Amino acid sequence: MTETVIGIGGAAESTDMVLNIGPQHPSTHGVLRLRLVLDGERIVSAEPVIGYMHRGAEKLFEARDYRQIIMLANRHDWLSAFSNELGVVMAVERMLGMEVPERAVWLRTLLAELNRVLNHLMFLGSYPLELGGITPMFYAFREREELQAVMEEVSGGRMHYMFNRVGGLKEDIPLGWPERVRTALARVRERMPDYDGLILGNEIFRGRTRDVGVLSARAVHAYGVSGPIARASGVDFDLRRDEPYLAYGELQDVLRVVTREEGDCLARFECLLDQTHNSLDLAEACLGHLAELPPGPVNQRLPKVLKAPEGHTYAWTENPLGLNGYYLVSKGEKTPYRLKLRSASFNNIQALTELLPGTLVADMVAILGSLFFVVGDIDK
């Protein structure tokens, strides 16, 4: 919408233009709308308009028992399904005071890191695509297929694994599966240098991303931004190191928290790429420890009707895109009285109101893509 005002003497004076970006079709990254106010080619203000994919998951949690809510929690970030499940079962286990078998703890850590690599590979391929480079997407899906094959073998699902259970995992791993994971990891690791040469070594990519969309550490704290986006702005925080859960407390010599100081689009991409390398290291370390563990159970026996005691708890995890938390309130019934989800993308996308003003429309796609969000994770 453009408004033109005729001034004194017949001269035309243009006012700001209001431009709607989206909402787009669901077969894209998801349905997000940006309401931009432009002064020529420069953005004056930006408002993310969300809610087009809202499924009311938090309300549906209240009508499902503790086994069924795993399915709902699985889906808000469809690239991080295993990690989503993990947060909700950890909250229920904490309410029950339940100890998870050691093999399940290490298997959960391994699968969480494989899921992290799968998530990051999608953005490592799709971000250059949004800037005009199609080849990295083919590379990313080649690597994703290697890892998705082993994830599908162990869980039965390609995207929505449904492998976590309160008390552990659904079942034990197939015979010979760890060796097949090692082979998949080796193949992915062998090809990772391609991304350095193809993307980071590309002067056009660097020109489109360096010093573009700079997010300050102050803004990170103000908006509750987390994950690789926050660490690219120099905020050195990672739950896996700072409040260890699962087996991360025993992996501190392998875990490397990747940070940058620049806070621009390039720094965010570099953090994502370096974190992918480290997740491959963590997965290999988990495989090595699992090989030394004696055979044993991967879950706890549960009553037919599972009820959490009255009370409340908060469980959070370092999901691939940032902090994911569940605030669980129980009245002693088989369903949650309240289950509030804190998703990473919801907070991260709010930073657009600070990132976009003052930038050019031509840089809008580069900035938007560098926030690495999933719209279902925003709308829940």
XYZ file of C-alpha atoms in Angstrom:
380
model
C 0.000 0.000 0.000
C 1.457 3.357 -1.076
C 0.044 6.731 -0.203
C 1.020 9.816 -2.191
C 0.292 13.326 -0.919
C 0.280 16.379 -3.222
C 2.166 19.183 -1.499
C 2.240 22.960 -2.007
C 2.888 23.929 -5.599
C 1.754 20.577 -6.918
C 4.901 18.661 -5.869
C 4.286 15.062 -4.914
C 5.394 14.007 -1.441
C 5.535 10.266 -0.838
C 4.766 8.779 2.526
C 6.096 5.478 3.842
C 5.048 2.286 2.090
C 3.551 -0.609 4.072
C 4.687 -3.916 2.563
C 3.431 -7.366 3.571
C 5.901 -10.229 3.205
C 3.776 -13.374 3.333
C 1.943 -15.196 4.725
C 3.323 -17.889 2.473
C 2.072 -21.361 1.600
C 2.602 -24.105 4.226
C 4.893 -26.060 1.880
C 7.582 -23.419 2.403
C 9.372 -23.055 5.754
C 5.968 -22.228 7.235
C 3.440 -19.438 7.341
C 5.001 -16.252 8.714
C 3.988 -12.704 7.839
C 6.215 -9.671 8.128
C 4.629 -6.219 8.077
C 7.314 -3.824 6.903
C 7.177 -0.044 6.730
C 9.549 1.226 4.023
C 11.091 4.567 3.234
C 12.208 3.934 -0.320
C 14.441 0.829 -0.177
C 15.116 1.107 3.548
C 13.079 -0.587 6.260
C 11.710 1.809 8.877
C 9.972 -0.752 11.092
C 9.190 -4.467 11.050
C 6.485 -6.442 12.815
C 6.457 -10.267 12.745
C 2.812 -11.375 12.549
C 2.505 -14.929 13.837
C -0.217 -17.446 14.607
C -1.153 -18.763 11.153
C -0.060 -22.312 12.104
C -1.245 -22.256 15.718
C -2.554 -25.702 16.736
C -3.214 -24.976 20.400
C -0.802 -27.686 21.549
C -0.511 -26.294 25.070
C -4.280 -26.604 25.533
C -4.341 -30.057 23.969
C -1.701 -31.177 26.496
C -4.358 -30.834 29.193
C -6.607 -33.403 27.496
C -3.934 -36.077 26.871
C -2.250 -38.429 29.302
C 1.501 -38.456 29.901
C 2.112 -40.997 27.156
C 0.027 -39.168 24.562
C 1.490 -35.699 25.094
C 4.826 -36.911 23.697
C 3.204 -37.005 20.266
C 2.064 -33.375 20.559
C 5.399 -32.166 21.910
C 7.209 -33.958 19.104
C 5.879 -31.753 16.322
C 6.308 -28.043 17.044
C 9.850 -27.984 15.638
C 9.613 -30.700 13.012
C 13.385 -30.611 12.443
C 14.109 -31.384 16.132
C 11.507 -34.032 16.942
C 13.685 -36.181 19.201
C 14.839 -33.179 21.237
C 11.233 -31.999 21.631
C 10.186 -35.380 23.027
C 13.148 -35.340 25.363
C 12.108 -32.161 27.146
C 8.619 -33.356 28.034
C 9.682 -36.821 29.274
C 12.407 -35.226 31.398
C 9.799 -32.983 33.021
C 7.537 -35.949 33.845
C 10.474 -38.024 35.111
C 11.521 -35.165 37.374
C 7.998 -34.984 38.816
C 8.058 -38.739 39.459
C 11.605 -38.710 40.890
C 12.443 -41.417 38.370
C 15.957 -42.587 37.544
C 16.529 -43.518 33.898
C 18.784 -46.543 33.114
C 22.349 -45.606 32.194
C 22.162 -47.090 28.691
C 19.049 -45.026 27.985
C 20.828 -41.871 29.166
C 23.712 -42.382 26.741
C 21.438 -43.463 23.894
C 19.302 -40.349 24.415
C 22.435 -38.188 24.275
C 23.586 -39.887 21.071
C 20.193 -39.535 19.390
C 19.861 -35.909 20.506
C 23.177 -35.054 18.848
C 22.258 -36.936 15.654
C 19.006 -34.958 15.623
C 21.012 -31.738 16.114
C 23.148 -32.524 13.065
C 20.024 -33.259 10.999
C 18.517 -29.927 12.041
C 21.659 -27.942 11.267
C 22.212 -29.599 7.888
C 18.791 -28.405 6.767
C 19.704 -24.782 7.498
C 23.251 -25.162 6.152
C 21.628 -26.090 2.840
C 18.541 -23.879 2.829
C 20.217 -20.618 3.868
C 22.506 -20.402 0.809
C 19.484 -21.405 -1.298
C 17.625 -18.337 -0.050
C 20.568 -16.218 -1.227
C 20.591 -17.785 -4.685
C 22.924 -20.789 -4.283
C 21.125 -24.043 -5.080
C 23.993 -26.571 -4.858
C 24.437 -26.612 -1.022
C 20.848 -27.872 -0.642
C 21.700 -31.004 -2.616
C 24.796 -31.523 -0.482
C 22.827 -31.093 2.747
C 20.170 -33.614 1.761
C 22.857 -36.110 0.761
C 24.271 -35.964 4.295
C 20.822 -35.900 5.895
C 19.878 -39.149 4.157
C 22.876 -40.895 5.717
C 21.755 -39.949 9.224
C 18.031 -40.260 8.645
C 18.553 -43.867 7.589
C 19.980 -44.823 10.983
C 17.405 -42.719 12.864
C 14.602 -44.391 10.947
C 16.077 -47.833 11.600
C 16.185 -47.352 15.355
C 12.852 -45.562 15.795
C 10.693 -46.388 12.786
C 10.119 -42.718 11.928
C 11.859 -40.423 9.462
C 10.889 -37.104 11.054
C 8.636 -37.780 14.057
C 10.563 -40.461 15.870
C 8.336 -41.063 18.900
C 11.208 -42.980 20.498
C 11.333 -41.367 23.949
C 9.198 -42.752 26.725
C 8.756 -41.700 30.340
C 11.489 -43.743 32.027
C 13.723 -44.235 29.000
C 13.273 -45.269 25.390
C 10.678 -47.251 23.464
C 12.956 -50.273 22.936
C 16.581 -51.325 22.613
C 18.646 -50.629 19.520
C 18.834 -53.165 16.648
C 21.783 -55.565 16.389
C 24.711 -53.930 14.616
C 23.135 -50.468 14.702
C 26.088 -48.692 16.416
C 28.417 -49.833 13.607
C 26.041 -48.455 11.003
C 25.921 -45.150 12.887
C 29.725 -45.022 12.897
C 29.751 -45.558 9.133
C 27.146 -42.817 8.605
C 29.078 -40.387 10.823
C 32.309 -41.105 8.947
C 30.642 -40.397 5.605
C 29.134 -37.138 6.829
C 32.391 -36.012 8.426
C 34.303 -36.781 5.237
C 32.017 -34.469 3.247
C 31.762 -31.582 5.714
C 34.797 -29.715 4.239
C 32.659 -29.221 1.114
C 30.602 -26.651 3.024
C 33.697 -24.637 3.923
C 34.817 -24.435 0.334
C 31.445 -24.163 -1.370
C 29.775 -21.668 0.976
C 32.224 -19.974 3.330
C 34.772 -19.724 0.529
C 32.260 -18.035 -1.765
C 32.875 -14.290 -1.964
C 29.270 -13.587 -3.021
C 27.928 -15.410 0.051
C 30.335 -13.527 2.299
C 29.416 -10.241 0.663
C 25.712 -10.856 1.291
C 26.197 -11.843 4.950
C 29.216 -10.052 6.453
C 28.230 -7.008 8.582
C 24.572 -7.573 7.641
C 21.892 -7.930 10.327
C 24.151 -7.346 13.328
C 22.454 -8.465 16.558
C 23.987 -7.062 19.739
C 24.465 -9.031 22.939
C 22.181 -6.511 24.637
C 19.366 -7.369 22.214
C 19.994 -11.084 22.752
C 19.342 -10.682 26.468
C 16.424 -8.305 25.962
C 14.511 -10.652 23.651
C 15.533 -13.954 25.253
C 17.340 -15.102 22.104
C 19.199 -18.382 22.555
C 21.077 -21.111 20.704
C 23.532 -20.538 17.839
C 22.016 -17.095 17.127
C 22.814 -15.861 20.647
C 26.266 -17.423 20.657
C 27.069 -15.708 17.335
C 26.614 -12.404 19.207
C 29.105 -13.369 21.900
C 26.634 -14.710 24.492
C 28.546 -17.731 25.760
C 25.719 -19.890 27.121
C 24.932 -23.535 26.427
C 22.839 -25.671 28.783
C 24.807 -28.783 27.886
C 27.841 -27.208 29.542
C 26.323 -24.766 32.048
C 23.546 -26.997 33.452
C 24.456 -30.475 32.202
C 21.687 -33.039 31.681
C 21.690 -36.551 30.202
C 25.355 -37.582 29.760
C 26.720 -34.126 28.902
C 28.357 -33.797 32.305
C 30.704 -36.636 31.276
C 31.341 -35.184 27.819
C 32.812 -31.838 28.864
C 36.192 -32.719 27.317
C 34.469 -33.232 23.932
C 31.785 -30.535 24.098
C 32.886 -27.245 22.556
C 30.614 -24.224 22.830
C 31.047 -22.297 19.582
C 30.817 -18.489 19.799
C 31.491 -15.466 17.620
C 31.601 -11.773 18.447
C 30.404 -10.176 15.196
C 26.693 -11.016 15.578
C 26.046 -10.747 11.825
C 24.506 -13.209 9.361
C 27.910 -14.697 8.551
C 28.714 -15.287 12.233
C 25.396 -17.073 12.733
C 26.109 -19.375 9.801
C 29.657 -20.054 11.033
C 28.340 -20.954 14.490
C 25.876 -23.386 12.961
C 28.564 -25.034 10.835
C 31.096 -25.318 13.670
C 28.434 -26.659 16.018
C 27.631 -29.376 13.471
C 31.258 -30.490 13.562
C 31.167 -30.659 17.358
C 27.903 -32.632 17.394
C 29.555 -35.248 15.192
C 32.363 -35.457 17.792
C 29.830 -35.828 20.619
C 27.958 -38.571 18.762
C 31.172 -40.523 18.242
C 32.066 -40.130 21.924
C 28.632 -41.484 22.907
C 29.133 -44.505 20.649
C 32.490 -45.171 22.293
C 30.977 -45.082 25.784
C 28.010 -47.247 24.801
C 30.408 -49.908 23.521
C 31.879 -50.150 27.033
C 28.531 -50.449 28.847
C 27.254 -53.919 29.759
C 23.862 -55.015 28.386
C 20.942 -53.688 30.367
C 17.472 -52.162 30.210
C 16.679 -48.954 28.322
C 13.445 -48.123 30.140
C 11.550 -48.457 33.421
C 8.410 -50.465 33.982
C 5.463 -48.110 34.343
C 2.002 -48.587 35.819
C -0.865 -49.025 33.383
C -2.209 -45.602 34.370
C 0.629 -43.135 34.870
C -0.086 -40.237 37.222
C 2.357 -37.508 38.222
C 2.205 -36.362 41.862
C 0.762 -32.968 42.658
C 3.248 -30.163 42.165
C 5.135 -28.361 39.422
C 8.531 -28.458 37.714
C 10.433 -26.917 34.839
C 12.669 -28.918 32.522
C 14.713 -27.284 29.779
C 17.092 -28.562 27.152
C 19.545 -27.102 24.658
C 17.566 -27.831 21.506
C 19.231 -27.374 18.107
C 17.644 -23.931 17.647
C 18.009 -22.777 21.270
C 16.448 -23.188 24.695
C 13.375 -25.417 24.844
C 11.533 -25.603 28.171
C 8.443 -27.263 29.625
C 6.716 -25.921 32.720
C 4.593 -28.784 34.021
C 1.870 -28.376 36.663
C 0.182 -31.508 37.998
C -2.896 -32.000 40.209
C -2.105 -35.679 40.672
C -4.123 -36.831 37.651
C -3.139 -38.817 34.575
C -3.160 -35.622 32.463
C -1.195 -32.401 33.050
C -3.122 -29.600 34.727
C -0.943 -27.197 32.712
C 2.021 -27.657 30.399
C 3.581 -24.449 29.127
C 6.088 -24.669 26.276
C 8.977 -22.221 25.922
C 10.193 -22.673 22.340
C 13.416 -21.253 20.912
C 12.027 -19.871 17.647
C 9.277 -17.872 19.395
C 11.816 -15.687 21.193
C 14.399 -15.638 18.424
C 12.030 -14.304 15.766
C 11.011 -11.341 17.942
C 14.501 -9.921 17.437
C 13.488 -9.060 13.856
C 11.814 -5.912 15.224
C 15.299 -4.703 16.174
C 17.328 -6.312 13.385
C 15.420 -5.134 10.317
C 14.863 -1.371 10.862
C 17.558 0.614 9.092
C 18.487 -2.198 6.702
C 17.736 -2.470 2.990
C 14.903 -4.565 1.583
C 17.526 -6.472 -0.415
C 19.099 -7.671 2.874
C 15.785 -8.686 4.445
C 15.881 -12.283 3.147
C 19.502 -12.717 4.257
C 18.652 -11.549 7.781
C 15.423 -13.523 8.025
C 17.069 -16.766 6.880
C 19.993 -16.356 9.292
C 17.665 -16.646 12.304
C 17.213 -20.386 11.564
C 13.647 -20.737 12.809
C 10.807 -23.204 12.275
C 7.389 -21.541 12.123
C 5.660 -24.391 13.989
C 8.110 -23.712 16.808
C 6.862 -20.102 16.890
C 3.136 -20.786 16.682
C 3.023 -24.044 18.675
